[in-house]
JSON list of C-alpha atoms in Angstrom, two decimals:
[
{"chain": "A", "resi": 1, "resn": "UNK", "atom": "CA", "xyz": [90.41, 56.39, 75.07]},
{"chain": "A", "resi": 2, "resn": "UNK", "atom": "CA", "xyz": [90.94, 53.22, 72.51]},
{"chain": "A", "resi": 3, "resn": "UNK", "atom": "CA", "xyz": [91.22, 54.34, 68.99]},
{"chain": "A", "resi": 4, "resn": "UNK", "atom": "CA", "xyz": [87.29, 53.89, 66.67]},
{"chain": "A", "resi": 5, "resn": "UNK", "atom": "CA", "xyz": [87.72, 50.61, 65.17]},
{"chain": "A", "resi": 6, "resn": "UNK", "atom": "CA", "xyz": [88.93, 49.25, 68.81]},
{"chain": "A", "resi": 7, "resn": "UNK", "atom": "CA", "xyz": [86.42, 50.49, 70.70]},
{"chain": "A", "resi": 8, "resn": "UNK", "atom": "CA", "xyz": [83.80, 48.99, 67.88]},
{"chain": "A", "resi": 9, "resn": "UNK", "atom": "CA", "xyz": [85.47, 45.99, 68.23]},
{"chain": "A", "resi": 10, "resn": "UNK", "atom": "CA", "xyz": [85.51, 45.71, 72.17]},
{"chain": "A", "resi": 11, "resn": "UNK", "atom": "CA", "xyz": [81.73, 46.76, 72.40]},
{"chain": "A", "resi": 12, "resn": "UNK", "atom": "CA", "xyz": [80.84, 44.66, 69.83]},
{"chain": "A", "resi": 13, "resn": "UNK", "atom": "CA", "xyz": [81.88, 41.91, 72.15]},
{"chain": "A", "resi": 14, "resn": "UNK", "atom": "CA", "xyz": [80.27, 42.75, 74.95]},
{"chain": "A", "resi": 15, "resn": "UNK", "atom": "CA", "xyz": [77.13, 43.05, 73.05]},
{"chain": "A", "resi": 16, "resn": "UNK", "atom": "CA", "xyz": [77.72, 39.63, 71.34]},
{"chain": "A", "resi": 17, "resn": "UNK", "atom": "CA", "xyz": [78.60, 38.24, 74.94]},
{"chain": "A", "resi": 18, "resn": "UNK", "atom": "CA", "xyz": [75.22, 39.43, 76.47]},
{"chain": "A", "resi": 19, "resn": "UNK", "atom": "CA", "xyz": [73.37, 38.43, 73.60]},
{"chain": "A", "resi": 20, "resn": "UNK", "atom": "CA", "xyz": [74.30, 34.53, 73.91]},
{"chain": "A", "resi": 21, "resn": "UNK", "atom": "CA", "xyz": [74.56, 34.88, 77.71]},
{"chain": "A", "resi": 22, "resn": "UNK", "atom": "CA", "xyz": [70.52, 35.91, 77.69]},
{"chain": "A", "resi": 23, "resn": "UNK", "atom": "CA", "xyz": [69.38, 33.15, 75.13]},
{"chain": "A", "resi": 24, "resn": "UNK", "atom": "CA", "xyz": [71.64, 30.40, 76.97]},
{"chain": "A", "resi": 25, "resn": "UNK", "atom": "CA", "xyz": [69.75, 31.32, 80.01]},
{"chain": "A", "resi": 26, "resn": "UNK", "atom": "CA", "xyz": [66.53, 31.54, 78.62]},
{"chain": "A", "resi": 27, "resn": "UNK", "atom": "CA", "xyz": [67.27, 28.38, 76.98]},
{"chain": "A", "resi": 28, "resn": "UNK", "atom": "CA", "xyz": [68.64, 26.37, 79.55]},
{"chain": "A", "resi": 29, "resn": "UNK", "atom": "CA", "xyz": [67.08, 27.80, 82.91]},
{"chain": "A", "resi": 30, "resn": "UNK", "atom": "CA", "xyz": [63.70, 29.65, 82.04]},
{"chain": "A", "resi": 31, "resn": "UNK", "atom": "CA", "xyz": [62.07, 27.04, 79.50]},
{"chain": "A", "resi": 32, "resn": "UNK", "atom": "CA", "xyz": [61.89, 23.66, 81.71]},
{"chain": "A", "resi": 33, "resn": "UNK", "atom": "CA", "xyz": [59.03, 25.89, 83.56]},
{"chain": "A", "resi": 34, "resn": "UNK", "atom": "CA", "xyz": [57.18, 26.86, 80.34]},
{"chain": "A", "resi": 35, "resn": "UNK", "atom": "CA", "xyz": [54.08, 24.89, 79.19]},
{"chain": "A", "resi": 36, "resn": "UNK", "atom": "CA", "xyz": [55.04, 22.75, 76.30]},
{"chain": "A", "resi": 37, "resn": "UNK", "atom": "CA", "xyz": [52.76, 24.60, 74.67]},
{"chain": "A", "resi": 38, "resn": "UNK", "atom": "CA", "xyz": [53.69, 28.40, 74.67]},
{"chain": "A", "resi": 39, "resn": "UNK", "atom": "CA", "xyz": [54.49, 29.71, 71.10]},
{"chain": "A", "resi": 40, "resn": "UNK", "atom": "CA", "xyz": [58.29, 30.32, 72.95]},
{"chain": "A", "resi": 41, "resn": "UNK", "atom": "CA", "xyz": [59.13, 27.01, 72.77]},
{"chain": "A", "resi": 42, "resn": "UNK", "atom": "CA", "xyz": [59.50, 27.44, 68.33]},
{"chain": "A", "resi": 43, "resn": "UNK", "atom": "CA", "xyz": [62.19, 30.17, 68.97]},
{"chain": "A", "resi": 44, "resn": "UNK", "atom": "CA", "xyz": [64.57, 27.63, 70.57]},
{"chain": "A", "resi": 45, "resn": "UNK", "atom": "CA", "xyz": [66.23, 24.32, 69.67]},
{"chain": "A", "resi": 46, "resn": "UNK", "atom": "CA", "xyz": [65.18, 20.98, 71.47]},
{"chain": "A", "resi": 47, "resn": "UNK", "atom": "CA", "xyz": [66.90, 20.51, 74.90]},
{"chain": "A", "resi": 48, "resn": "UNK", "atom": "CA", "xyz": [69.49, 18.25, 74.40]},
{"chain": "A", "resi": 49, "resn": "UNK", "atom": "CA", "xyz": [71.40, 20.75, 71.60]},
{"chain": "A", "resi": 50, "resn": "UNK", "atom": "CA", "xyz": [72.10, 23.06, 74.92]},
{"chain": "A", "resi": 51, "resn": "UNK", "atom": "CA", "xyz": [74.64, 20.79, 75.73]},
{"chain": "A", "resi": 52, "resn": "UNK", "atom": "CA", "xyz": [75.55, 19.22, 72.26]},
{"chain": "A", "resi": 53, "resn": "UNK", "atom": "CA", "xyz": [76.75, 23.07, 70.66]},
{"chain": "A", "resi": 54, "resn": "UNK", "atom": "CA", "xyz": [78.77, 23.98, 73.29]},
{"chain": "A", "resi": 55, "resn": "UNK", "atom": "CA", "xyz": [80.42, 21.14, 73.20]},
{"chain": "A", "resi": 56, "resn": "UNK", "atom": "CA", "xyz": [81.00, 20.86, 69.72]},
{"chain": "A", "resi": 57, "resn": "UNK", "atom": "CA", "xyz": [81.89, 24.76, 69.76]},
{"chain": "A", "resi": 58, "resn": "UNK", "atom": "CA", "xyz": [84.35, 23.91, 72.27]},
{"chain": "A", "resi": 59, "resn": "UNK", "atom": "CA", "xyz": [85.97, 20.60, 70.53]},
{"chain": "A", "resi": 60, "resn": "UNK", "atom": "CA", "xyz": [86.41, 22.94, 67.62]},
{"chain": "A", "resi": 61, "resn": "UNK", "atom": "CA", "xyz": [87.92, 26.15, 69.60]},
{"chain": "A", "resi": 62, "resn": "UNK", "atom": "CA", "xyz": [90.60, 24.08, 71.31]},
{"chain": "A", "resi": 63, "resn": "UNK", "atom": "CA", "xyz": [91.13, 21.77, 68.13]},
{"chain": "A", "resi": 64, "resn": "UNK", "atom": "CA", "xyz": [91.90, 25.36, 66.40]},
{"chain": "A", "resi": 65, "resn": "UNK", "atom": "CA", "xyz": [94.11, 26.87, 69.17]},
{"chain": "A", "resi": 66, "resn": "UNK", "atom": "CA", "xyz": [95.75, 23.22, 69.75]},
{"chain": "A", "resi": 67, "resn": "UNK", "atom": "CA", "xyz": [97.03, 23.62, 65.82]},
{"chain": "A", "resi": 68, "resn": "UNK", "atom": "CA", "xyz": [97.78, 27.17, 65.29]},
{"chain": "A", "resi": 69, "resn": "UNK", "atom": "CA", "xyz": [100.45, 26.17, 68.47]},
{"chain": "A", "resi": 70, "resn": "UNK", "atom": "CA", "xyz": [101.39, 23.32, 66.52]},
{"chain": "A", "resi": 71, "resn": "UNK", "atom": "CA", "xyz": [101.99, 24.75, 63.31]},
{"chain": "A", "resi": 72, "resn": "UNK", "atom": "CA", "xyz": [103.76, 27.78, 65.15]},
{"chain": "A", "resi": 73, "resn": "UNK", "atom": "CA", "xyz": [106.32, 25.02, 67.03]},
{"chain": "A", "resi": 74, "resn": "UNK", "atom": "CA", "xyz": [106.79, 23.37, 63.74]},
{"chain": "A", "resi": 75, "resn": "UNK", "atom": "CA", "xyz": [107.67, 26.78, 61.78]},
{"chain": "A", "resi": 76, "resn": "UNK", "atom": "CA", "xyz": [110.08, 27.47, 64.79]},
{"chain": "A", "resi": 77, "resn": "UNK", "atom": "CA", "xyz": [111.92, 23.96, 64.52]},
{"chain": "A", "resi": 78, "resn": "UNK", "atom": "CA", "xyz": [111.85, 23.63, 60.55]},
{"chain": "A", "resi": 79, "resn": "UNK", "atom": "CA", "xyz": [114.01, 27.64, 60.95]},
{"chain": "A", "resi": 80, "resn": "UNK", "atom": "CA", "xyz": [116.61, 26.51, 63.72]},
{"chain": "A", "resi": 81, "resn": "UNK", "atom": "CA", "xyz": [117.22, 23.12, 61.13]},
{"chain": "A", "resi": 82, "resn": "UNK", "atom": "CA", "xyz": [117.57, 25.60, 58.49]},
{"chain": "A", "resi": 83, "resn": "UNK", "atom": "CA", "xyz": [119.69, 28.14, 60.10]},
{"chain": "B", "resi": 1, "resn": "UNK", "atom": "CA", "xyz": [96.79, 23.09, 100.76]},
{"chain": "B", "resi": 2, "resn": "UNK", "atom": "CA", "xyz": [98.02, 24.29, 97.28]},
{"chain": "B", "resi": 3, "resn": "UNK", "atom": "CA", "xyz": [95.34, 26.59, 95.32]},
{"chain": "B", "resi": 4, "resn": "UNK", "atom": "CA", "xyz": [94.85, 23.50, 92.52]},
{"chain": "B", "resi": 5, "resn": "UNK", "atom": "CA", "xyz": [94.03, 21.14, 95.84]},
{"chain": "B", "resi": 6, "resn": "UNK", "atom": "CA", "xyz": [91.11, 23.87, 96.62]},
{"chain": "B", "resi": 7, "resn": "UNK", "atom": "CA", "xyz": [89.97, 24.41, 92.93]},
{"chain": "B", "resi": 8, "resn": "UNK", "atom": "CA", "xyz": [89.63, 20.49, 92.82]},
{"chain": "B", "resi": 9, "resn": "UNK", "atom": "CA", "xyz": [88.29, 19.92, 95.88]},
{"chain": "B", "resi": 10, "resn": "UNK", "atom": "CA", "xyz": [85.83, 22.71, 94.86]},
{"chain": "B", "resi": 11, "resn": "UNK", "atom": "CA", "xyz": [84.83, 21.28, 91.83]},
{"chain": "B", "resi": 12, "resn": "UNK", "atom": "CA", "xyz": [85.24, 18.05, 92.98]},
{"chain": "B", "resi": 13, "resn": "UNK", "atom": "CA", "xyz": [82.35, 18.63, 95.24]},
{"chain": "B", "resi": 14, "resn": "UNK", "atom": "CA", "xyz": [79.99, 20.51, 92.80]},
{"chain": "B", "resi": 15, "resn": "UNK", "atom": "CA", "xyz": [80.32, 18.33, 90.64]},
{"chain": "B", "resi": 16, "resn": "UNK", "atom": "CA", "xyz": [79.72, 15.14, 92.94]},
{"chain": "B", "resi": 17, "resn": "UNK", "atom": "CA", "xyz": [76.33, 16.80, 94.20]},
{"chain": "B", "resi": 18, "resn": "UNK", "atom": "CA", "xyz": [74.98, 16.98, 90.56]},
{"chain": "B", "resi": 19, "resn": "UNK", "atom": "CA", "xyz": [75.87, 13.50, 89.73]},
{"chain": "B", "resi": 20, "resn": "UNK", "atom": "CA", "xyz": [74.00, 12.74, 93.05]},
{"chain": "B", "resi": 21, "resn": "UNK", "atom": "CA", "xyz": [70.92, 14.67, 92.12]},
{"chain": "B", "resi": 22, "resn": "UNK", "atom": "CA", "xyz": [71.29, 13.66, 88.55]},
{"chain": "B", "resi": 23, "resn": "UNK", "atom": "CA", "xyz": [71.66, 9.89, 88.53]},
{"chain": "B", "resi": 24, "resn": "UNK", "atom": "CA", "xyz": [68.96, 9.78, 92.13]},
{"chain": "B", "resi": 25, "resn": "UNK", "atom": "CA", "xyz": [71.99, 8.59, 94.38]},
{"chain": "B", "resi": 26, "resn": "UNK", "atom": "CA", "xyz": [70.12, 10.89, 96.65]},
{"chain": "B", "resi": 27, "resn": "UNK", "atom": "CA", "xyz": [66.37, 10.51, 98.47]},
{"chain": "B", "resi": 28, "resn": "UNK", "atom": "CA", "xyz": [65.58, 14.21, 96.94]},
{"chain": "B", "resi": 29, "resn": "UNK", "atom": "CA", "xyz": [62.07, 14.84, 95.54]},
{"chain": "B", "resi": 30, "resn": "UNK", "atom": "CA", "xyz": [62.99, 17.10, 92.72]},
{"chain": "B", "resi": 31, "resn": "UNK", "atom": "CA", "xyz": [59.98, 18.00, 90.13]},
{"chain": "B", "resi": 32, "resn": "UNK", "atom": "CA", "xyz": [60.91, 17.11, 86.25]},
{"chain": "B", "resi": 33, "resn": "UNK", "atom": "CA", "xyz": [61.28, 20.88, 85.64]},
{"chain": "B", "resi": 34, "resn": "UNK", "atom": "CA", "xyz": [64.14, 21.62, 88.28]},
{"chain": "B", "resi": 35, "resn": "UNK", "atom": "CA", "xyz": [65.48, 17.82, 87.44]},
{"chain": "B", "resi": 36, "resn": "UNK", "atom": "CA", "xyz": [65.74, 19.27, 83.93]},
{"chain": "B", "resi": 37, "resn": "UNK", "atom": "CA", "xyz": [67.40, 22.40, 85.11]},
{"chain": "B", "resi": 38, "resn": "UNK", "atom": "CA", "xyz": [69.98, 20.43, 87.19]},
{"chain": "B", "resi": 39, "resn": "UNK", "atom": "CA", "xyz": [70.94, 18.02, 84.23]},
{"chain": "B", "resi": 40, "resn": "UNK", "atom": "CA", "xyz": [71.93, 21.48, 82.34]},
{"chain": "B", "resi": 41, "resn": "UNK", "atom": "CA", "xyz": [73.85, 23.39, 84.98]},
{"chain": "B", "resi": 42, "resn": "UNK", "atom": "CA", "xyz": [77.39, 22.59, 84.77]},
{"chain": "B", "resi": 43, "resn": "UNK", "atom": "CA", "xyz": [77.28, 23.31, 81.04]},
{"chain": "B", "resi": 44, "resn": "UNK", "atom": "CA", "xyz": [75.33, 26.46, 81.82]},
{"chain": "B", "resi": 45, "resn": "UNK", "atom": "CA", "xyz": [78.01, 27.47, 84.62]},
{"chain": "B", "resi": 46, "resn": "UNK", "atom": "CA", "xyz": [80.87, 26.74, 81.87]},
{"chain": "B", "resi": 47, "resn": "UNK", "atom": "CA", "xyz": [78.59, 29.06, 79.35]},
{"chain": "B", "resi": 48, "resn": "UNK", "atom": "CA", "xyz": [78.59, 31.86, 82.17]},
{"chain": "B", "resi": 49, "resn": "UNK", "atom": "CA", "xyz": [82.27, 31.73, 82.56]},
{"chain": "B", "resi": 50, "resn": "UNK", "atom": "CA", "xyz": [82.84, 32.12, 78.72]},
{"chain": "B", "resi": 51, "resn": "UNK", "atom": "CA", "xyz": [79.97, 34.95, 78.23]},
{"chain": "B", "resi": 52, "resn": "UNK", "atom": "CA", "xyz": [82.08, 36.79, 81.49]},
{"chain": "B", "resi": 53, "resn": "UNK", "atom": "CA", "xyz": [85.23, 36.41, 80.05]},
{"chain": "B", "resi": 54, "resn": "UNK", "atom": "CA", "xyz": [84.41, 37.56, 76.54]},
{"chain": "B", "resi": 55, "resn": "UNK", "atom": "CA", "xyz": [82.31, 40.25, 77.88]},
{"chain": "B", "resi": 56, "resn": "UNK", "atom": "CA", "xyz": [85.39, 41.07, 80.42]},
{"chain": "B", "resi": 57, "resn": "UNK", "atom": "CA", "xyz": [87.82, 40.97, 77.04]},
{"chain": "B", "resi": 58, "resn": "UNK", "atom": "CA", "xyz": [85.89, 43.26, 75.31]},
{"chain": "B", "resi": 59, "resn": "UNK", "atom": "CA", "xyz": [85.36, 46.09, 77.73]},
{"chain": "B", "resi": 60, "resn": "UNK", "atom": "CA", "xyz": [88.78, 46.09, 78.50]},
{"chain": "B", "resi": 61, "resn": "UNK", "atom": "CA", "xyz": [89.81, 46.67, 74.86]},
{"chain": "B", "resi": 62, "resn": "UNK", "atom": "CA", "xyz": [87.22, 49.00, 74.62]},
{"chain": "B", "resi": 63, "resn": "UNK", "atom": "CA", "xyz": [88.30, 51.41, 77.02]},
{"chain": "B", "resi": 64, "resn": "UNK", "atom": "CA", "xyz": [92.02, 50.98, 77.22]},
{"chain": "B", "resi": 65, "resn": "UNK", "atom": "CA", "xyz": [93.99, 53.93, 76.98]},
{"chain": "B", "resi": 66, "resn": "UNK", "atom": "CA", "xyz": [96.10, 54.97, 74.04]},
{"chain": "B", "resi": 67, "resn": "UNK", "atom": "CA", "xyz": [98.98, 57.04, 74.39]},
{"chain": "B", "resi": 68, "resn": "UNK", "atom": "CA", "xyz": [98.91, 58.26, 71.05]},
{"chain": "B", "resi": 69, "resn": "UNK", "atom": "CA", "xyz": [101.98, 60.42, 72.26]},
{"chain": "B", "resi": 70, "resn": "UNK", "atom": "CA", "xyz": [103.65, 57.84, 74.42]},
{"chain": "B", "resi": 71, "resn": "UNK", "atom": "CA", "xyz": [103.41, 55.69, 70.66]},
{"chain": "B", "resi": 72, "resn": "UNK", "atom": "CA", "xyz": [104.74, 58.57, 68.20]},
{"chain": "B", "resi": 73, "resn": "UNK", "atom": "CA", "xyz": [107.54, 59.21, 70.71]},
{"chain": "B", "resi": 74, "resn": "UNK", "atom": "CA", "xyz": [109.16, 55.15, 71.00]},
{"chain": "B", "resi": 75, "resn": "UNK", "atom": "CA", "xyz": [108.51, 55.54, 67.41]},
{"chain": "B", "resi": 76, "resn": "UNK", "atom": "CA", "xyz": [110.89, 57.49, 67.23]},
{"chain": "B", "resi": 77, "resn": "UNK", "atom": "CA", "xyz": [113.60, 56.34, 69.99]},
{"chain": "B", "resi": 78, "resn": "UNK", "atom": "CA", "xyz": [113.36, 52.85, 68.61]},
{"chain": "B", "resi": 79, "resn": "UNK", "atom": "CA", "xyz": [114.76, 54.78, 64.76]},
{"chain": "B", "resi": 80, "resn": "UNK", "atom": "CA", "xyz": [117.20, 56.59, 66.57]},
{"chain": "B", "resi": 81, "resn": "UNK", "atom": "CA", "xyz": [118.30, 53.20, 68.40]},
{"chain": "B", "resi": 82, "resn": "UNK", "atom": "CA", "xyz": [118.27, 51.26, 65.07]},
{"chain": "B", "resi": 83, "resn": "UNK", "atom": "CA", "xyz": [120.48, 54.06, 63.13]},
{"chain": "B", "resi": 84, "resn": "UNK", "atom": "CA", "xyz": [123.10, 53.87, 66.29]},
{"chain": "B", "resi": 85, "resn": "UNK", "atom": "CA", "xyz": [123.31, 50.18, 66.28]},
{"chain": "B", "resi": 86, "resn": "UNK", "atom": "CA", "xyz": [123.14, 50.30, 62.17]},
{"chain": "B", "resi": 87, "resn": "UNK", "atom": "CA", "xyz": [126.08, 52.71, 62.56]},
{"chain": "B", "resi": 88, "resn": "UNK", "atom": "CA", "xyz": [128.33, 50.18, 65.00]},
{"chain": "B", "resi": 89, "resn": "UNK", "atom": "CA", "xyz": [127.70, 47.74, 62.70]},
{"chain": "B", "resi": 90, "resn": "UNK", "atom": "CA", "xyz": [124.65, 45.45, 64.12]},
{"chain": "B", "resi": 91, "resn": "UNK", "atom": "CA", "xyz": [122.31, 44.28, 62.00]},
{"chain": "B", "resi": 92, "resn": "UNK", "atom": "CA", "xyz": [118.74, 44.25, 63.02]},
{"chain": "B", "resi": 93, "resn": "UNK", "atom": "CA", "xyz": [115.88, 42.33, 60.81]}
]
């Protein structure tokens, strides 16, 4: 079996990975067929942000992996100049 | 047919049935409610796929199999490889 902290770590995943899974669902498939006024409706963010976050979310996440490969190919050129 | 024409054509076609729905190219009588639900589900599919894949990530970290032997032993054999090769005179970093 994974060592403690992995197994923490993987789990915690999961769980984190169900979590937004359920309120993305609720969210985006479940509410459209609630009245407008059931107290549910407080516990979420108007519609249009379902599409919005994830897309800023996902801007960001690629912006982030796009430089950490940058920066990585840049460290690798400036040591083969230097070597 | 290459496996990219298939995933395009795929998609391709998903996506060319919700523009259809969305935009009323098409003579369908959807109520506001599933209109609403249509307008949301490629973003929602895209969601899916990320919850599966982190969820997917996870397990598999979770209940991967250490060889806390296996480790401890090619400890060892990589020392013994790096004192031979010190020995003939290679340096390692």
């Amino acid at each position: 079996m994974a060592t403690g902290s992995d197994q923490a770590v993987g789990m915690a995943m999961v769980a984190l990975s169900a979590l937004i899974f359920t309120y993305y669902t609720v969210w985006a498939v479940v509410l459209p067929f609630v009245d407008d006024d059931h107290i549910v409706h407080q516990y979420f963010l108007p519609r249009p942000y379902a599409v919005i976050i994830p897309t800023v979310a996902g801007v960001v996440a690629l912006s982030a992996i796009g430089s950490f490969f940058g920066y990585v190919m840049l460290q690798d050129k400036m040591k083969k100049k230097t070597k | 047919m290459t496996k990219l024409l298939q995933w395009l054509l795929g998609v391709g076609l998903l996506l060319g049935t919700w523009a259809c729905l969305v935009w009323d190219l098409v003579p369908a009588q959807l109520t506001p409610q599933w209109k609403e639900v249509v307008w949301v589900a490629p973003m929602y599919l895209l969601m899916s796929f990320a919850c599966y894949s982190l969820a997917t990530i996870g397990y598999r970290v979770a209940t991967f199999n250490d060889c806390e032997d296996a480790a401890k032993e090619l400890q060892q054999e990589i020392e013994e490889a790096r004192r031979d090769l010190a020995k003939k005179g290679l340096k390692l970093s």
